[in-house]
Short mmCIF file of N, CA and C in Angstrom, two decimals:
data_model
loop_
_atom_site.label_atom_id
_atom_site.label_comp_id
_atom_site.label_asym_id
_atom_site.label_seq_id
_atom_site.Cartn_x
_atom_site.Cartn_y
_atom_site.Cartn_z
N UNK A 1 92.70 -40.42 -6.38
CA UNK A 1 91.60 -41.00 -5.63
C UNK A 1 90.33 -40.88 -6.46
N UNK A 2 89.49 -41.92 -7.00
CA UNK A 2 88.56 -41.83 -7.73
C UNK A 2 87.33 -41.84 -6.48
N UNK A 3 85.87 -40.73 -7.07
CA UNK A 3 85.39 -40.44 -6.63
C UNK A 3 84.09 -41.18 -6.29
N UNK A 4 83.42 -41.82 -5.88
CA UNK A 4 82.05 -42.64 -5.66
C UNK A 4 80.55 -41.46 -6.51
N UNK A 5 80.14 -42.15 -7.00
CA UNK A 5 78.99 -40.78 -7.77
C UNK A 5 77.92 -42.01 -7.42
N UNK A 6 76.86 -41.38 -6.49
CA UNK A 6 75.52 -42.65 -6.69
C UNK A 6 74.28 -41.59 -7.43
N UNK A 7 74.19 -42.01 -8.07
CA UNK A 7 73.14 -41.65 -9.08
C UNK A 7 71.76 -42.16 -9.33
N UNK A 8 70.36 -41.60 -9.50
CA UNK A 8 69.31 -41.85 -10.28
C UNK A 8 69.34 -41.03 -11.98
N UNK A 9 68.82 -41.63 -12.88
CA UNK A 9 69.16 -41.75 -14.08
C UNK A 9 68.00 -40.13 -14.56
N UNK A 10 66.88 -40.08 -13.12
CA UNK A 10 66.23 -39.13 -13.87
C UNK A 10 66.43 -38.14 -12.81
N UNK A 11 67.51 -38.26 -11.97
CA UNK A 11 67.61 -36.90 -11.32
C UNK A 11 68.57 -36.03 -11.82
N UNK A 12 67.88 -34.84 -11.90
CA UNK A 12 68.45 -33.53 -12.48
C UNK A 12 70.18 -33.48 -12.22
N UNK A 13 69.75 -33.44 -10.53
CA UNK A 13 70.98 -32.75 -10.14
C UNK A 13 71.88 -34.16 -9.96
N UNK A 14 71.91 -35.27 -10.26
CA UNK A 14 72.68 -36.54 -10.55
C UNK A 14 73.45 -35.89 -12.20
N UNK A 15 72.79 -35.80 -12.97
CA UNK A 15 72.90 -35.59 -14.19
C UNK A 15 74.33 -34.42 -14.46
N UNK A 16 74.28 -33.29 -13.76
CA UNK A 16 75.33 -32.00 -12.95
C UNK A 16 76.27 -32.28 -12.47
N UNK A 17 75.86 -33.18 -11.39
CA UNK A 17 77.32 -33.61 -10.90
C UNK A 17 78.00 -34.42 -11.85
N UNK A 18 77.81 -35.34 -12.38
CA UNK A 18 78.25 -36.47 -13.69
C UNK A 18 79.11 -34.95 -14.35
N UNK A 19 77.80 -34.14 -14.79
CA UNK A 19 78.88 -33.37 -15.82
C UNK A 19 79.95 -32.73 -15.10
N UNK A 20 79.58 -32.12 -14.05
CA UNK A 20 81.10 -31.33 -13.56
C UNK A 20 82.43 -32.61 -13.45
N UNK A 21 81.60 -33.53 -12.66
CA UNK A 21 82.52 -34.02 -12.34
C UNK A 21 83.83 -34.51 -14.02
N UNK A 22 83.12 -35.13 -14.93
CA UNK A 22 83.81 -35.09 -16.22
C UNK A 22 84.21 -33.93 -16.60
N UNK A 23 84.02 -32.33 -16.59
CA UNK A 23 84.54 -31.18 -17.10
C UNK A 23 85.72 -30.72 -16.45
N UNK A 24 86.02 -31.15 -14.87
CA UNK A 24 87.48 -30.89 -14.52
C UNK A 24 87.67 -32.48 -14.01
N UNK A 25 87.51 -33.20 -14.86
CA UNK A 25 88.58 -34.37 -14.53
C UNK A 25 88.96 -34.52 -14.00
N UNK A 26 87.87 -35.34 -13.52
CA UNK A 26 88.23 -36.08 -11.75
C UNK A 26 87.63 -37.17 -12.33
N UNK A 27 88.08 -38.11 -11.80
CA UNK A 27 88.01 -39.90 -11.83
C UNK A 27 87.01 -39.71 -10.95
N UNK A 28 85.94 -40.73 -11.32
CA UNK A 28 85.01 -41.17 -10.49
C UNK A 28 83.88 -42.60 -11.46
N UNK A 29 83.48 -43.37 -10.06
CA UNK A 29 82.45 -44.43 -10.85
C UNK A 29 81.32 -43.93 -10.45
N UNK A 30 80.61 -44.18 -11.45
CA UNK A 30 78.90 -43.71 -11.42
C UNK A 30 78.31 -45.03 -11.08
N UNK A 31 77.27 -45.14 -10.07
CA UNK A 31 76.19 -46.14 -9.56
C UNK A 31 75.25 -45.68 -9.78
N UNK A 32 73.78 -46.45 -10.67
CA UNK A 32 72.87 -45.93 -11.03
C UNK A 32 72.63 -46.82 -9.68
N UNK A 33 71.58 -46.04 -8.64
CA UNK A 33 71.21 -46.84 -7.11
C UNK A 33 70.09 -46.99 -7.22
N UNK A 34 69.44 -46.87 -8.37
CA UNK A 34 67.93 -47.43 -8.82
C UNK A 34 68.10 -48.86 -8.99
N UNK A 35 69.00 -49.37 -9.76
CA UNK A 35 69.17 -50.20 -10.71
C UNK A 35 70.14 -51.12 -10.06
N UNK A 36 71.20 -50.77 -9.26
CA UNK A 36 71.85 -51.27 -8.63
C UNK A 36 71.86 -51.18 -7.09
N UNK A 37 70.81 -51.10 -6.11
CA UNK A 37 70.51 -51.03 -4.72
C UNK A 37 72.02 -51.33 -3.86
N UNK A 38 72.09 -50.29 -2.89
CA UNK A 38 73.03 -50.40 -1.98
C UNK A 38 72.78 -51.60 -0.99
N UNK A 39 73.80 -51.96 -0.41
CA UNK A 39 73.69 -53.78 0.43
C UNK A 39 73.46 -52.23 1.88
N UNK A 40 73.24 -53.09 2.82
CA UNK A 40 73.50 -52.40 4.27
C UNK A 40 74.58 -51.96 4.43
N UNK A 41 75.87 -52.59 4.28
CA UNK A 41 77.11 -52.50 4.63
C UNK A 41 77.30 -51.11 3.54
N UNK A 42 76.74 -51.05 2.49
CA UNK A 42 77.45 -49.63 1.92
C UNK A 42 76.37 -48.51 2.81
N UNK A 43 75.41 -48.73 2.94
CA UNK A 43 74.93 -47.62 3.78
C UNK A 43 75.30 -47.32 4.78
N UNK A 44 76.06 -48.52 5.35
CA UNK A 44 76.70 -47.83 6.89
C UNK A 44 77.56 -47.24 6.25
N UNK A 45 78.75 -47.38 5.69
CA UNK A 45 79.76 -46.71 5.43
C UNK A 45 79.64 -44.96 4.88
N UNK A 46 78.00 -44.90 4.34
CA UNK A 46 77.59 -44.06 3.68
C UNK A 46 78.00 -42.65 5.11
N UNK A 47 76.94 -43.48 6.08
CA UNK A 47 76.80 -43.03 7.74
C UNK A 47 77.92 -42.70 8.31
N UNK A 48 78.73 -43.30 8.14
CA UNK A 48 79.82 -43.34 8.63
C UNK A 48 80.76 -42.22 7.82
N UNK A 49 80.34 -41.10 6.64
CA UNK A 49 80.98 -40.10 6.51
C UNK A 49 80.10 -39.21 6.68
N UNK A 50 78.60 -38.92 7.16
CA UNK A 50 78.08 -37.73 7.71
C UNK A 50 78.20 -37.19 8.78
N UNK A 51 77.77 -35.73 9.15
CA UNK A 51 78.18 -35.28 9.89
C UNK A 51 76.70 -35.31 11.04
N UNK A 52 75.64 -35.63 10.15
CA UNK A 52 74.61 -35.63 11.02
C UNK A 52 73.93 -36.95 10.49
N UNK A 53 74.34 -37.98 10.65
CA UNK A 53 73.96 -39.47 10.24
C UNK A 53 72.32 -39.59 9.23
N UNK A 54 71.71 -40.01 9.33
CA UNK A 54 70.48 -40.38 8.59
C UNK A 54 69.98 -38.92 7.94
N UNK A 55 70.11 -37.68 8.84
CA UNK A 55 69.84 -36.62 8.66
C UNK A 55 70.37 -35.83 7.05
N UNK A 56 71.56 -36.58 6.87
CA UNK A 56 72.57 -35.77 5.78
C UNK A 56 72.02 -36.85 4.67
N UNK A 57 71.07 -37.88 4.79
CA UNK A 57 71.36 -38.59 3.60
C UNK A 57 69.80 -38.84 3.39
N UNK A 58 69.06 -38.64 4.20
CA UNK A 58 67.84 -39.23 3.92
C UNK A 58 66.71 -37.55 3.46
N UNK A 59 65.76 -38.28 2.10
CA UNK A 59 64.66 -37.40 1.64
C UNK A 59 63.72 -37.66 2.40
N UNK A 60 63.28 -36.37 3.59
CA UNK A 60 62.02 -36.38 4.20
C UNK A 60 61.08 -35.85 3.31
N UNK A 61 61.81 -35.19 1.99
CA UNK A 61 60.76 -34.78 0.92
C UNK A 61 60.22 -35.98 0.44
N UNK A 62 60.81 -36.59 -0.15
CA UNK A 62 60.79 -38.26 -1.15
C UNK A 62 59.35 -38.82 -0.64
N UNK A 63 58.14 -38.90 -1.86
CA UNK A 63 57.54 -40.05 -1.65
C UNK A 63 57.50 -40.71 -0.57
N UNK A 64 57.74 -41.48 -0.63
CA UNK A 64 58.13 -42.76 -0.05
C UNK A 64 58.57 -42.58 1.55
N UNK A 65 58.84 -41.73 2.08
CA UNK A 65 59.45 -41.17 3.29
C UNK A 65 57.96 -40.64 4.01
N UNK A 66 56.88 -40.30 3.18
CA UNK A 66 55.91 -39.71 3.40
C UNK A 66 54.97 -41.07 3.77
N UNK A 67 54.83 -42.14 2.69
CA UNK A 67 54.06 -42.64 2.50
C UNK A 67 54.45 -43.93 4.02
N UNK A 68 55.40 -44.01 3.96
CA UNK A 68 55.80 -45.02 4.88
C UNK A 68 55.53 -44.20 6.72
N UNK A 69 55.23 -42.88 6.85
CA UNK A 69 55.27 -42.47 8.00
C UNK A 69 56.45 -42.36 8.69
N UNK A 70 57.65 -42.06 8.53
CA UNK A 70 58.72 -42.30 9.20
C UNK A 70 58.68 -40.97 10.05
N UNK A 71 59.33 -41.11 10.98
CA UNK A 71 59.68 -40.32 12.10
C UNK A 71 61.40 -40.42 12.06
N UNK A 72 62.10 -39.97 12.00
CA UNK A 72 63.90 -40.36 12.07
C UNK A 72 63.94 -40.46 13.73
N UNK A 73 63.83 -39.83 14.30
CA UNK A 73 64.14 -40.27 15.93
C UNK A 73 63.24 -41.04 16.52
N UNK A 74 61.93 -41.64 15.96
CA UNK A 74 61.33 -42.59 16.37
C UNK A 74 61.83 -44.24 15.52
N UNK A 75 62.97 -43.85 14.56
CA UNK A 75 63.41 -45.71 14.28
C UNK A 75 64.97 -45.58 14.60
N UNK A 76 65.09 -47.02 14.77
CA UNK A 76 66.48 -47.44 15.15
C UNK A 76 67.56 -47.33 13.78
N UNK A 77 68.51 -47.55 14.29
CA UNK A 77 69.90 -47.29 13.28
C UNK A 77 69.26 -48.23 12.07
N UNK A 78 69.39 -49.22 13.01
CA UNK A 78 69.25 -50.52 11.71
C UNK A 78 68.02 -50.70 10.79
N UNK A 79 67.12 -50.44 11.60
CA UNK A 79 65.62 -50.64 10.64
C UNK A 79 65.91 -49.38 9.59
N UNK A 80 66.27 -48.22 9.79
CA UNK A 80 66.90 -47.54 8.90
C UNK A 80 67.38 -47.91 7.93
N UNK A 81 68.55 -48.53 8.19
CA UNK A 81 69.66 -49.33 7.08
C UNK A 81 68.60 -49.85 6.76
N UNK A 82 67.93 -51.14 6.81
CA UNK A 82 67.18 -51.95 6.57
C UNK A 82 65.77 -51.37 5.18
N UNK A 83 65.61 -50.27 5.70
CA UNK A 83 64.43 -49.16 5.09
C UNK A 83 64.85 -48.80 3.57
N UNK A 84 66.62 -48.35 4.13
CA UNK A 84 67.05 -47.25 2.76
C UNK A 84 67.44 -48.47 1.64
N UNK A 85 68.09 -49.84 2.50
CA UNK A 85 68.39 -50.83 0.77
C UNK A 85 67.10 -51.39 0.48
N UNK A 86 66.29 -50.91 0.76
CA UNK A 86 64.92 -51.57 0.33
C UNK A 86 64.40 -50.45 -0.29
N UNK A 87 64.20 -49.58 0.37
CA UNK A 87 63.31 -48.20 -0.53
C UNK A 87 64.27 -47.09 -1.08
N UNK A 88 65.14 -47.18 -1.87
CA UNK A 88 66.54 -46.16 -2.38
C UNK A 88 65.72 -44.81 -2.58
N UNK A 89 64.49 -44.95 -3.04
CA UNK A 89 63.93 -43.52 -3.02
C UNK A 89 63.93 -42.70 -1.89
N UNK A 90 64.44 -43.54 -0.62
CA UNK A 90 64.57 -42.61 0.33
C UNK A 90 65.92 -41.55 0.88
N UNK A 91 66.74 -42.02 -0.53
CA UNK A 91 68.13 -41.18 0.05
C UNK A 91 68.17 -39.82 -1.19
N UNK A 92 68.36 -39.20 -0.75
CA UNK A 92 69.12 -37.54 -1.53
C UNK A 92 69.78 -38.30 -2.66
N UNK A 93 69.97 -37.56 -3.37
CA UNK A 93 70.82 -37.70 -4.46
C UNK A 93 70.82 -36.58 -5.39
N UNK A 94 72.33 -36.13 -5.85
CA UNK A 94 73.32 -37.42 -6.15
C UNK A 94 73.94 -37.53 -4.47
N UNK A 95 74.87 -38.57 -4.48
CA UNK A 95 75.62 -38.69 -3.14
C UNK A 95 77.18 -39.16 -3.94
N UNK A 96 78.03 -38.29 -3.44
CA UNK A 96 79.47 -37.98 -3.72
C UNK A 96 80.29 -38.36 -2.47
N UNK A 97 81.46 -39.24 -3.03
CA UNK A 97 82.39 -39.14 -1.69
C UNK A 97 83.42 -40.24 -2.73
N UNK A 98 84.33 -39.70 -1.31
CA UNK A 98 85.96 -40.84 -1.89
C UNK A 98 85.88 -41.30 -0.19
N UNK A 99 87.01 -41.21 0.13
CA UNK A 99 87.60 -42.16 1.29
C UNK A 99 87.30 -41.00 2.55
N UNK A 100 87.36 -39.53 2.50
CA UNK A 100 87.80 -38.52 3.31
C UNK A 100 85.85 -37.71 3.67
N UNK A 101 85.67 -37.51 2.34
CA UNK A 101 84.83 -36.09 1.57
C UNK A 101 83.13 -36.89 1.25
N UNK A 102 82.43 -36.31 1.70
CA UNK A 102 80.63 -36.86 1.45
C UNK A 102 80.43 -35.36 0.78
N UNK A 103 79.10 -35.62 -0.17
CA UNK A 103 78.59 -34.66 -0.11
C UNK A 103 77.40 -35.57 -1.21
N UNK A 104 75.76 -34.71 -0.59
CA UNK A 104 74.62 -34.91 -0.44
C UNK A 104 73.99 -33.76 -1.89
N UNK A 105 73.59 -34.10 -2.68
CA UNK A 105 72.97 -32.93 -3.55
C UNK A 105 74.42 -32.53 -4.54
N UNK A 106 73.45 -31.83 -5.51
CA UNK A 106 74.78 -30.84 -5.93
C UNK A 106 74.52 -29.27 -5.71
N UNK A 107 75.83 -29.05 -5.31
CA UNK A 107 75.95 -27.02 -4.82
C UNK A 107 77.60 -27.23 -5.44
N UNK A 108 77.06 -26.17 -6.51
CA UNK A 108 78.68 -25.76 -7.35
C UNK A 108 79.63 -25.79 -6.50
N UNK A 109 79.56 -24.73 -5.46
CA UNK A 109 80.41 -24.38 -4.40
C UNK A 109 81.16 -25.93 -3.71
N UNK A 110 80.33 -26.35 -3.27
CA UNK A 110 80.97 -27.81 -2.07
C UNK A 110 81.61 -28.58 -3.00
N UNK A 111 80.80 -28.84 -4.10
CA UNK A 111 81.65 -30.02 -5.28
C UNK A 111 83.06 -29.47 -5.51
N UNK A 112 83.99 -28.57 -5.32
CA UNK A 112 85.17 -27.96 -5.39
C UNK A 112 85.71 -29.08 -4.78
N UNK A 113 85.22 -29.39 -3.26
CA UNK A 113 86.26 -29.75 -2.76
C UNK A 113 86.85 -31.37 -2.70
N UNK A 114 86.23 -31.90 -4.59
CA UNK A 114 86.76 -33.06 -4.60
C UNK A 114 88.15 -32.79 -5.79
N UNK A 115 88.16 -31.23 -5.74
CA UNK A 115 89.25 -31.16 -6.79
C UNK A 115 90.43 -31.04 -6.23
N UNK A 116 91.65 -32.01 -6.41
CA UNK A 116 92.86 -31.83 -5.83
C UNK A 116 93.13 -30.72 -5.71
N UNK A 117 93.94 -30.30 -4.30
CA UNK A 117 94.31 -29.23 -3.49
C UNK A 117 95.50 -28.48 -4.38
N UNK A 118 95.73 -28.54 -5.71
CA UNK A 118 96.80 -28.08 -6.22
C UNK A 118 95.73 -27.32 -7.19
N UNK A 119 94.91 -27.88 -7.89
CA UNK A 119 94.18 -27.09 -8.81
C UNK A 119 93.15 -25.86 -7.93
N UNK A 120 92.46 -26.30 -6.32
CA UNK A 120 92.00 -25.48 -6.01
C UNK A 120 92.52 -24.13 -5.74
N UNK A 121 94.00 -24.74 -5.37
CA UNK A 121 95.81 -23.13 -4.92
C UNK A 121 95.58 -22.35 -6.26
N UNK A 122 95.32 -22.97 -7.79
CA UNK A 122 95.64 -22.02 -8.60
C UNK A 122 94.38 -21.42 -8.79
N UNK A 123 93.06 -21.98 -9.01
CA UNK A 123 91.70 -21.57 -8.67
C UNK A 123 92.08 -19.99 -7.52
N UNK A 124 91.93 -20.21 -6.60
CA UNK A 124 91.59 -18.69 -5.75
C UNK A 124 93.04 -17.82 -5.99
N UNK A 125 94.34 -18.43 -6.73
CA UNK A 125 94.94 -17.38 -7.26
C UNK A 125 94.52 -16.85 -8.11
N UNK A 126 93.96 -17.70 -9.13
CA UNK A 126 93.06 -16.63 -10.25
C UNK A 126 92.40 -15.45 -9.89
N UNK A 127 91.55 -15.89 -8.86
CA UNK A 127 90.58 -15.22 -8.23
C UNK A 127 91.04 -13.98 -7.67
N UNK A 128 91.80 -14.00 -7.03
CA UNK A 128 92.95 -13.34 -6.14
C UNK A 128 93.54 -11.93 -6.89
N UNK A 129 94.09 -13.05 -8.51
CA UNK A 129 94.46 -11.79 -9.39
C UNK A 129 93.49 -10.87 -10.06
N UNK A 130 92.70 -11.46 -10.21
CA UNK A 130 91.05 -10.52 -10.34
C UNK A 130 91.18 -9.52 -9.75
N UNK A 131 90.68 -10.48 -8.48
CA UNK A 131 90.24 -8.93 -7.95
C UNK A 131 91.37 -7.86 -7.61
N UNK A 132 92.26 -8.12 -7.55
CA UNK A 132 93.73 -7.43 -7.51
C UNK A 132 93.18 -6.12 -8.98
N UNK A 133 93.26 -6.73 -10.19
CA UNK A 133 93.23 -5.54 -10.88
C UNK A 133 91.93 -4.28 -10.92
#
């Protein structure tokens, strides 16, 4: 299952995930989302793997989130959608996912869990035998 990577070219932690993700080899396509703007339809789908919708994906830090005045429970679903393929500075990044798995930012820890479930079994056996000795 190859992995979705949406990327800005000068974000740090875009830059991290790219590398992990190439250091244990995992398939994935990189979207620079500066350069290549998401349609609506990929942002719903985006929505459609959080656990707390606009909340998990959108920078209330970001510029642009500031400058525009947004309130998240004062706009609708859609003017949302409508907001983020127009102003991309308003989403987190990097943003990671396949078909199952989202994840918002990079944290060493969570990015694990795009590594097949066979490499993670021998991962915490390692671990396991560690601390064993």
């Amino acid at each position: 299952m190859t992995v979705q990577l949406y990327t800005a070219p000068s974000n740090a932690s875009s830059r991290k995930a790219r590398e992990w993700l190439i250091n244990h080899n995992i398939p994935f396509k990189e979207r620079n989302i500066i350069a290549r703007p998401l349609t609506p339809d990929e942002v719903k789908r985006l929505l459609r793997l959080t656990e707390n919708g606009f909340e998990d994906i959108i920078s209330t830090r970001a510029k642009v989130f500031k400058q525009l005045h947004l309130n998240l429970d004062d706009i609708s679903t859609s003017q949302l959608i409508q907001l983020v393929s127009k102003h991309l500075d308003l989403l987190k990044r990097p943003i990671m996912f396949d078909d199952k798995r989202l994840q918002v930012g990079y944290n060493n820890e969570e990015i694990r869990r795009f590594l097949p479930r066979s490499t993670r079994k021998l991962e915490m056996m390692k671990v396991w035998q560690q601390l064993a000795i």
